[in-house]
Short mmCIF file of C-alpha atoms in Angstrom, two decimals:
data_model
loop_
_atom_site.label_atom_id
_atom_site.label_comp_id
_atom_site.label_asym_id
_atom_site.label_seq_id
_atom_site.Cartn_x
_atom_site.Cartn_y
_atom_site.Cartn_z
CA MET A 25 25.29 -15.16 -13.38
CA SER A 26 23.95 -18.10 -13.29
CA ASP A 27 20.42 -18.19 -16.27
CA THR A 28 17.61 -18.04 -13.69
CA ALA A 29 19.40 -14.44 -12.10
CA ARG A 30 19.71 -13.38 -15.20
CA ASP A 31 16.03 -14.23 -16.47
CA THR A 32 13.85 -13.00 -12.73
CA PRO A 33 12.45 -10.08 -13.98
CA THR A 34 12.53 -7.86 -10.58
CA ALA A 35 14.84 -7.72 -7.03
CA GLY A 36 12.69 -9.10 -5.23
CA PRO A 37 13.03 -10.35 -0.88
CA GLN A 38 14.03 -13.88 -2.56
CA ASN A 39 16.35 -12.51 -5.46
CA PRO A 40 18.04 -8.80 -3.50
CA VAL A 41 20.41 -7.83 -6.28
CA LEU A 42 23.49 -8.15 -4.13
CA GLN A 43 22.81 -11.83 -4.09
CA ARG A 44 23.08 -12.11 -8.04
CA LEU A 45 25.98 -10.41 -7.89
CA SER A 46 29.28 -12.75 -7.82
CA THR A 47 31.63 -13.49 -4.56
CA LEU A 48 34.33 -11.16 -6.14
CA ASP A 49 31.67 -8.27 -8.18
CA ARG A 50 29.72 -8.48 -4.02
CA PHE A 51 33.29 -7.30 -2.47
CA LEU A 52 34.71 -5.28 -5.08
CA PRO A 53 35.12 -2.67 -2.94
CA VAL A 54 36.69 -4.80 0.30
CA TRP A 55 38.94 -6.26 -2.27
CA ILE A 56 39.70 -2.77 -2.92
CA GLY A 57 39.91 -1.92 0.54
CA VAL A 58 42.80 -4.89 1.18
CA ALA A 59 45.10 -4.16 -1.43
CA MET A 60 44.88 -0.58 0.04
CA VAL A 61 45.99 -1.67 3.20
CA ALA A 62 48.12 -4.59 1.84
CA GLY A 63 49.73 -2.21 -0.57
CA LEU A 64 50.38 0.92 2.63
CA LEU A 65 51.99 -1.88 4.54
CA LEU A 66 54.09 -3.15 0.93
CA GLY A 67 56.15 0.24 1.19
CA ARG A 68 56.77 0.93 4.45
CA TRP A 69 58.52 -2.88 4.57
CA VAL A 70 60.32 -2.87 1.34
CA THR A 71 62.98 -0.47 1.05
CA GLY A 72 64.71 0.03 -2.56
CA LEU A 73 60.49 -1.07 -4.29
CA ASP A 74 60.28 1.82 -6.62
CA ASP A 75 64.17 1.59 -7.88
CA ALA A 76 63.27 -2.23 -8.91
CA LEU A 77 60.31 -1.69 -10.28
CA ALA A 78 61.88 0.49 -12.63
CA ALA A 79 64.70 -1.29 -13.71
CA VAL A 80 62.30 -2.67 -16.15
CA GLU A 81 59.72 -0.49 -18.12
CA VAL A 82 57.87 -1.58 -21.21
CA GLY A 83 56.67 2.37 -22.20
CA SER A 84 57.55 4.81 -18.99
CA VAL A 85 55.75 1.84 -17.18
CA SER A 86 57.83 -0.33 -14.56
CA LEU A 87 57.18 -4.26 -16.44
CA PRO A 88 55.37 -5.61 -13.08
CA ILE A 89 52.90 -3.41 -13.54
CA ALA A 90 52.16 -3.08 -17.16
CA ILE A 91 51.52 -6.48 -16.89
CA GLY A 92 49.18 -6.10 -14.59
CA LEU A 93 47.38 -3.24 -16.14
CA LEU A 94 47.36 -5.71 -19.71
CA VAL A 95 46.51 -8.66 -17.33
CA MET A 96 43.55 -6.67 -16.16
CA MET A 97 41.95 -5.02 -19.27
CA TYR A 98 41.54 -8.27 -20.97
CA PRO A 99 39.00 -10.13 -19.54
CA VAL A 100 36.92 -6.69 -19.88
CA LEU A 101 37.67 -7.29 -23.96
CA ALA A 102 36.66 -10.51 -24.37
CA LYS A 103 33.29 -10.49 -22.93
CA VAL A 104 32.41 -7.56 -25.47
CA ARG A 105 30.92 -8.95 -28.15
CA TYR A 106 32.45 -6.95 -31.24
CA ASP A 107 30.16 -8.59 -33.68
CA GLU A 108 27.36 -6.41 -33.21
CA LEU A 109 28.51 -3.03 -34.08
CA GLY A 110 26.69 -4.35 -37.07
CA HIS A 111 23.49 -3.65 -35.73
CA VAL A 112 24.60 0.09 -33.83
CA THR A 113 22.15 1.72 -37.10
CA GLY A 114 19.02 -0.38 -36.00
CA ASP A 115 18.20 2.36 -33.53
CA ARG A 116 19.86 5.77 -34.68
CA ARG A 117 17.67 7.36 -31.77
CA MET A 118 19.49 4.96 -28.84
CA LEU A 119 22.56 5.22 -30.68
CA GLY A 120 22.78 9.86 -30.86
CA THR A 121 21.48 9.28 -27.64
CA SER A 122 24.35 7.25 -26.18
CA ILE A 123 27.00 8.83 -27.56
CA LEU A 124 25.69 12.57 -26.66
CA LEU A 125 25.48 11.20 -23.32
CA ASN A 126 29.11 9.48 -22.72
CA TRP A 127 31.05 11.31 -25.19
CA VAL A 128 30.32 14.76 -24.67
CA VAL A 129 27.99 14.96 -21.24
CA GLY A 130 30.25 12.79 -19.46
CA PRO A 131 33.73 14.48 -19.94
CA ALA A 132 32.28 17.78 -19.88
CA LEU A 133 30.11 17.29 -16.24
CA MET A 134 33.06 15.92 -15.15
CA PHE A 135 35.32 18.34 -16.02
CA ALA A 136 32.99 20.67 -15.07
CA LEU A 137 33.47 18.99 -10.63
CA ALA A 138 36.81 18.71 -11.15
CA TRP A 139 37.45 22.48 -11.40
CA LEU A 140 34.84 23.30 -8.89
CA LEU A 141 35.37 20.42 -5.89
CA LEU A 142 39.40 19.86 -6.19
CA PRO A 143 40.53 23.66 -7.68
CA ASP A 144 43.98 23.65 -5.37
CA LEU A 145 44.69 19.76 -5.91
CA PRO A 146 45.46 19.50 -9.31
CA GLU A 147 46.59 16.15 -10.04
CA TYR A 148 43.74 14.37 -8.61
CA ARG A 149 42.01 16.65 -10.94
CA THR A 150 43.44 15.82 -13.23
CA GLY A 151 42.97 11.90 -12.85
CA LEU A 152 39.09 12.76 -12.49
CA ILE A 153 38.97 13.60 -15.63
CA ILE A 154 40.46 11.00 -17.77
CA VAL A 155 38.11 8.91 -15.21
CA GLY A 156 35.88 11.25 -17.47
CA LEU A 157 37.29 10.48 -20.32
CA ALA A 158 37.23 6.54 -20.68
CA ARG A 159 33.44 5.62 -21.17
CA CYS A 160 32.59 2.15 -19.46
CA ILE A 161 33.27 -0.95 -21.33
CA ALA A 162 32.58 -3.96 -18.72
CA MET A 163 31.16 -3.32 -14.88
CA VAL A 164 27.96 -1.67 -17.40
CA LEU A 165 26.64 -4.98 -18.73
CA ILE A 166 26.55 -6.19 -14.71
CA TRP A 167 24.86 -3.36 -13.56
CA ASN A 168 22.75 -3.55 -16.79
CA ASP A 169 21.25 -7.08 -16.67
CA LEU A 170 20.38 -6.89 -12.15
CA ALA A 171 18.44 -3.39 -13.29
CA CYS A 172 17.09 -5.71 -16.24
CA GLY A 173 17.31 -3.77 -18.25
CA ASP A 174 18.10 -4.27 -22.76
CA ARG A 175 20.90 -6.73 -22.42
CA GLU A 176 21.22 -6.34 -26.76
CA ALA A 177 20.99 -3.07 -26.52
CA ALA A 178 23.80 -3.12 -23.80
CA ALA A 179 25.82 -4.39 -25.93
CA ILE A 180 26.14 -3.46 -28.66
CA LEU A 181 27.10 0.07 -26.89
CA VAL A 182 29.63 -1.35 -24.58
CA ALA A 183 31.58 -2.71 -28.28
CA LEU A 184 30.79 0.96 -29.52
CA ASN A 185 32.78 2.64 -26.62
CA ALA A 186 35.58 -0.31 -26.92
CA ILE A 187 36.18 1.52 -30.45
CA PHE A 188 35.16 4.88 -29.58
CA GLN A 189 37.68 5.27 -26.99
CA ILE A 190 40.99 3.91 -29.43
CA LEU A 191 40.12 6.88 -31.73
CA ALA A 192 38.44 9.19 -29.50
CA PHE A 193 40.57 9.26 -26.60
CA ALA A 194 43.89 10.92 -26.74
CA LEU A 195 41.79 14.35 -28.16
CA LEU A 196 39.79 13.76 -25.74
CA GLY A 197 41.94 14.12 -23.50
CA TYR A 198 44.31 16.34 -25.06
CA PHE A 199 41.31 19.10 -25.12
CA TYR A 200 40.65 19.15 -21.29
CA LEU A 201 43.52 18.71 -19.95
CA GLN A 202 44.89 21.27 -22.15
CA VAL A 203 43.30 23.13 -24.58
CA LEU A 204 40.07 23.87 -22.54
CA PRO A 205 41.21 25.76 -19.65
CA GLY A 206 43.09 27.70 -22.35
CA TRP A 207 40.40 28.43 -23.21
CA LEU A 208 38.27 29.30 -20.33
CA GLY A 209 41.34 31.04 -18.49
CA LEU A 210 41.58 28.66 -15.80
CA ASP A 211 44.90 27.59 -13.95
CA GLN A 212 47.14 24.76 -15.95
CA ALA A 213 50.54 25.74 -16.22
CA ALA A 214 51.72 23.15 -14.34
CA LEU A 215 51.10 20.22 -16.88
CA HIS A 216 52.58 19.23 -19.60
CA VAL A 217 51.10 16.26 -21.80
CA SER A 218 51.16 15.91 -24.85
CA MET A 219 48.07 13.50 -27.11
CA TRP A 220 50.61 11.23 -27.42
CA ASP A 221 51.65 10.92 -24.42
CA ILE A 222 47.93 9.70 -23.69
CA ALA A 223 47.10 8.33 -27.26
CA LYS A 224 50.46 5.99 -26.41
CA SER A 225 48.23 4.41 -23.50
CA VAL A 226 45.65 4.08 -25.10
CA LEU A 227 47.28 2.03 -27.43
CA ILE A 228 49.48 -0.26 -25.50
CA PHE A 229 47.24 -0.15 -22.82
CA LEU A 230 43.83 -0.31 -24.67
CA GLY A 231 45.20 -1.92 -28.01
CA ILE A 232 46.56 -4.64 -27.08
CA PRO A 233 43.75 -6.24 -25.25
CA LEU A 234 41.45 -4.93 -27.37
CA LEU A 235 43.02 -6.89 -30.00
CA ALA A 236 43.77 -10.09 -27.74
CA GLY A 237 40.03 -10.41 -26.84
CA TYR A 238 38.32 -9.26 -30.51
CA LEU A 239 40.53 -12.31 -31.48
CA THR A 240 40.30 -14.50 -28.62
CA ARG A 241 36.15 -14.52 -29.12
CA THR A 242 36.54 -14.63 -32.84
CA PHE A 243 38.64 -17.79 -32.83
CA GLY A 244 37.14 -19.07 -29.30
CA GLU A 245 33.93 -18.65 -30.81
CA ARG A 246 33.71 -20.31 -34.02
CA ALA A 247 35.69 -23.09 -32.58
CA LYS A 248 32.98 -24.08 -29.47
CA GLY A 249 30.93 -21.80 -29.88
CA ARG A 250 28.77 -18.49 -28.09
CA GLU A 251 27.39 -20.75 -25.61
CA TRP A 252 30.77 -22.44 -24.66
CA TYR A 253 32.12 -19.08 -25.21
CA GLU A 254 30.38 -17.04 -22.76
CA THR A 255 28.89 -19.96 -20.47
CA THR A 256 32.75 -21.79 -19.71
CA PHE A 257 35.24 -19.53 -21.12
CA LEU A 258 34.56 -16.67 -20.06
CA PRO A 259 33.97 -16.89 -16.38
CA ARG A 260 37.43 -18.48 -16.49
CA ILE A 261 39.10 -15.80 -17.71
CA GLY A 262 36.75 -13.43 -16.02
CA PRO A 263 38.35 -12.90 -12.04
CA ALA A 264 41.78 -12.54 -13.77
CA ALA A 265 41.16 -8.56 -14.47
CA LEU A 266 39.88 -7.90 -10.93
CA TYR A 267 43.78 -9.90 -9.56
CA GLY A 268 45.29 -7.34 -11.73
CA LEU A 269 43.24 -5.11 -10.72
CA LEU A 270 44.19 -5.72 -7.04
CA PHE A 271 48.74 -6.44 -8.18
CA THR A 272 48.23 -2.26 -9.69
CA ILE A 273 46.14 -1.19 -6.13
CA VAL A 274 48.45 -2.67 -4.41
CA LEU A 275 52.00 -1.77 -6.24
CA LEU A 276 50.57 1.81 -6.62
CA PHE A 277 50.02 1.78 -2.87
CA ALA A 278 52.93 1.25 -1.69
CA LEU A 279 54.43 3.50 -3.59
CA GLN A 280 52.36 6.45 -2.46
CA GLY A 281 51.98 5.26 0.64
CA ASP A 282 54.13 8.26 2.53
CA THR A 283 51.94 10.50 0.50
CA ILE A 284 48.46 8.88 1.74
CA THR A 285 49.01 8.49 5.32
CA ASN A 286 49.94 12.52 5.69
CA GLN A 287 46.42 13.34 3.27
CA PRO A 288 43.64 11.44 4.52
CA LEU A 289 41.28 13.14 3.10
CA ASP A 290 42.50 14.16 0.28
CA VAL A 291 40.48 10.06 -1.09
CA ALA A 292 37.89 11.77 0.52
CA ARG A 293 37.60 14.68 -1.34
CA ILE A 294 38.68 12.84 -4.81
CA ALA A 295 35.29 10.34 -3.51
CA LEU A 296 32.92 13.79 -3.38
CA PRO A 297 32.98 14.73 -6.66
CA LEU A 298 32.94 11.28 -8.23
CA LEU A 299 29.90 11.12 -5.98
CA ALA A 300 28.25 13.75 -8.04
CA TYR A 301 28.96 13.14 -11.05
CA PHE A 302 27.31 9.33 -11.09
CA ALA A 303 24.70 10.50 -9.08
CA LEU A 304 23.96 13.36 -12.01
CA MET A 305 24.72 10.99 -15.08
CA TRP A 306 22.72 8.11 -15.05
CA GLY A 307 19.63 10.62 -13.35
CA GLY A 308 20.00 12.94 -15.96
CA ALA A 309 19.76 10.11 -18.11
CA MET A 310 16.96 8.82 -17.37
CA LEU A 311 15.28 11.81 -17.26
CA LEU A 312 16.23 12.39 -20.84
CA THR A 313 15.18 8.65 -22.00
CA LYS A 314 11.86 8.52 -19.77
CA ALA A 315 11.22 12.97 -21.95
CA LEU A 316 12.49 10.57 -24.79
CA GLY A 317 9.57 8.26 -25.22
CA PHE A 318 12.45 5.15 -25.29
CA ASP A 319 11.01 1.80 -22.87
CA TYR A 320 12.60 1.31 -19.35
CA GLN A 321 15.19 -1.11 -21.72
CA ARG A 322 16.90 0.84 -23.16
CA ALA A 323 16.43 3.12 -20.81
CA THR A 324 17.97 1.83 -18.21
CA ALA A 325 20.99 0.04 -20.98
CA VAL A 326 21.56 4.51 -21.92
CA SER A 327 21.74 5.33 -18.36
CA PHE A 328 23.84 2.48 -16.90
CA THR A 329 26.76 2.93 -19.73
CA ALA A 330 26.57 7.28 -19.91
CA ALA A 331 27.16 6.40 -15.58
CA GLY A 332 30.00 4.32 -15.45
CA ASN A 333 33.70 4.57 -16.34
CA ASN A 334 36.31 1.92 -17.80
CA PHE A 335 38.35 2.64 -14.23
CA GLU A 336 40.62 0.17 -15.58
CA LEU A 337 41.25 2.40 -18.58
CA ALA A 338 41.94 5.22 -16.53
CA ILE A 339 44.57 3.95 -14.45
CA ALA A 340 45.71 2.10 -17.10
CA VAL A 341 46.46 5.35 -18.39
CA ALA A 342 46.64 7.85 -15.41
CA ILE A 343 50.21 5.65 -14.53
CA GLY A 344 51.08 5.71 -17.89
CA VAL A 345 51.05 9.38 -18.58
CA PHE A 346 52.00 10.56 -14.98
CA GLY A 347 53.44 7.56 -13.01
CA VAL A 348 52.60 5.27 -10.60
CA ALA A 349 53.19 7.33 -7.54
CA SER A 350 51.43 10.31 -8.94
CA GLY A 351 48.04 11.84 -8.19
CA GLN A 352 46.50 11.46 -11.30
CA ALA A 353 46.67 7.44 -10.52
CA LEU A 354 46.07 7.62 -6.56
CA ALA A 355 43.01 8.91 -8.97
CA GLY A 356 42.40 7.32 -10.34
CA VAL A 357 41.33 3.87 -8.06
CA VAL A 358 39.03 6.30 -6.01
CA GLY A 359 37.03 5.55 -9.63
CA PRO A 360 35.91 1.97 -8.70
CA LEU A 361 36.44 1.83 -5.23
CA ILE A 362 33.48 4.27 -6.01
CA GLU A 363 31.77 2.95 -7.88
CA VAL A 364 30.62 -0.28 -7.53
CA PRO A 365 28.72 0.64 -4.04
CA VAL A 366 27.40 3.47 -5.56
CA LEU A 367 26.23 1.60 -8.72
CA VAL A 368 24.46 -0.74 -6.17
CA GLY A 369 22.60 1.59 -5.56
CA LEU A 370 21.78 2.77 -8.58
CA VAL A 371 20.65 -0.91 -9.25
CA TYR A 372 17.32 -0.57 -6.84
CA VAL A 373 16.68 3.16 -7.64
CA SER A 374 16.35 2.01 -11.65
CA LEU A 375 14.30 -0.91 -10.19
CA TRP A 376 11.61 1.93 -8.45
CA ALA A 377 12.01 3.89 -11.02
CA ARG A 378 10.86 1.29 -13.53
CA ARG A 379 6.91 1.65 -13.00
CA PHE A 380 7.36 5.27 -15.15
CA PHE A 381 7.87 3.49 -18.00
CA THR A 382 6.72 1.69 -20.73
CA GLU A 383 8.07 -1.24 -20.87
CA GLY A 384 9.97 -3.08 -24.19
CA SER A 385 10.08 -6.17 -26.24
CA PRO A 386 9.88 -9.27 -23.26
CA SER A 387 12.83 -10.59 -24.94
CA ALA A 388 14.99 -7.57 -24.56
CA ALA A 389 14.80 -8.21 -20.96
CA THR A 390 15.37 -12.17 -21.69
CA THR A 391 17.80 -12.41 -24.65
CA SER A 392 21.32 -13.94 -24.20
CA GLY A 393 24.10 -11.00 -23.35
CA ALA A 394 27.50 -10.81 -22.96
#
């Protein structure tokens, strides 16, 4: 995205939101749809694909899929400004609000929606709960930028979420998948998953690319400077995240072809709680930040961080714990298919709602961001 597009305060007729997205980001739902179709065709034409993929495994994930997942995660984590964590205490109210929304409200809301709307589909329900636990660490920077939010605030919250997921994802996953259903008397008897199963997937598919992303940014900036790193290096590696995602989707749908073609309405049922989740999280966050007196820029950063999800991690954990042919993995893939167009729409809503907020410092929305 060019500096000119970033510094434009509103999305008017000369500069609509969609035109400010890169071609890859703008048509992400289309690329995902094409990958789904390609996967279904591959599954019909290639016999013995599942045996070939299982020949070499990393943990419980076949090597080709593991490579796709790691490639998908690395560019995302190379974008994070890890040094911004030192500024977290600068606005404790923003920090506390974001932690509340991301790590308390978000997972609880997805848990409630999954059980309410998918009571008879336990695999998809579990997949959606995993999506709710994977907090956004990448795409939120795009939505926040398009909506003219505070870039530095968004960068801080993204860095915080990246680190927090390493520490909290396995614990929260075990709580929402095993402990809480038992406390509430919900029938989860068919699901057996250990905290270690979840933690192992997080450590492999988030920990490895997180370390790689941190080292890349640290040594890249030290050698060439931040401007070169963010304007030259990141655009070069950025498309790899999409290629890794699409590669994973092709293989996933190749292995899930029979289930998908025999039960096409399942995708629509998975989409419904996702739609409700994105709308409620974003709308609730905007109302809360407005009530707390946040200016528009920071309210936008907090709201998009709360509404978005790290679908790359959700897919990786679902595949790592339940397998590539599982319903949990399918639910993870539907996530970005729904999230991208919905959050693009919410960018327009955010720009409209700007009139109801006070404006922060002009530098908040124009300082160079990640």
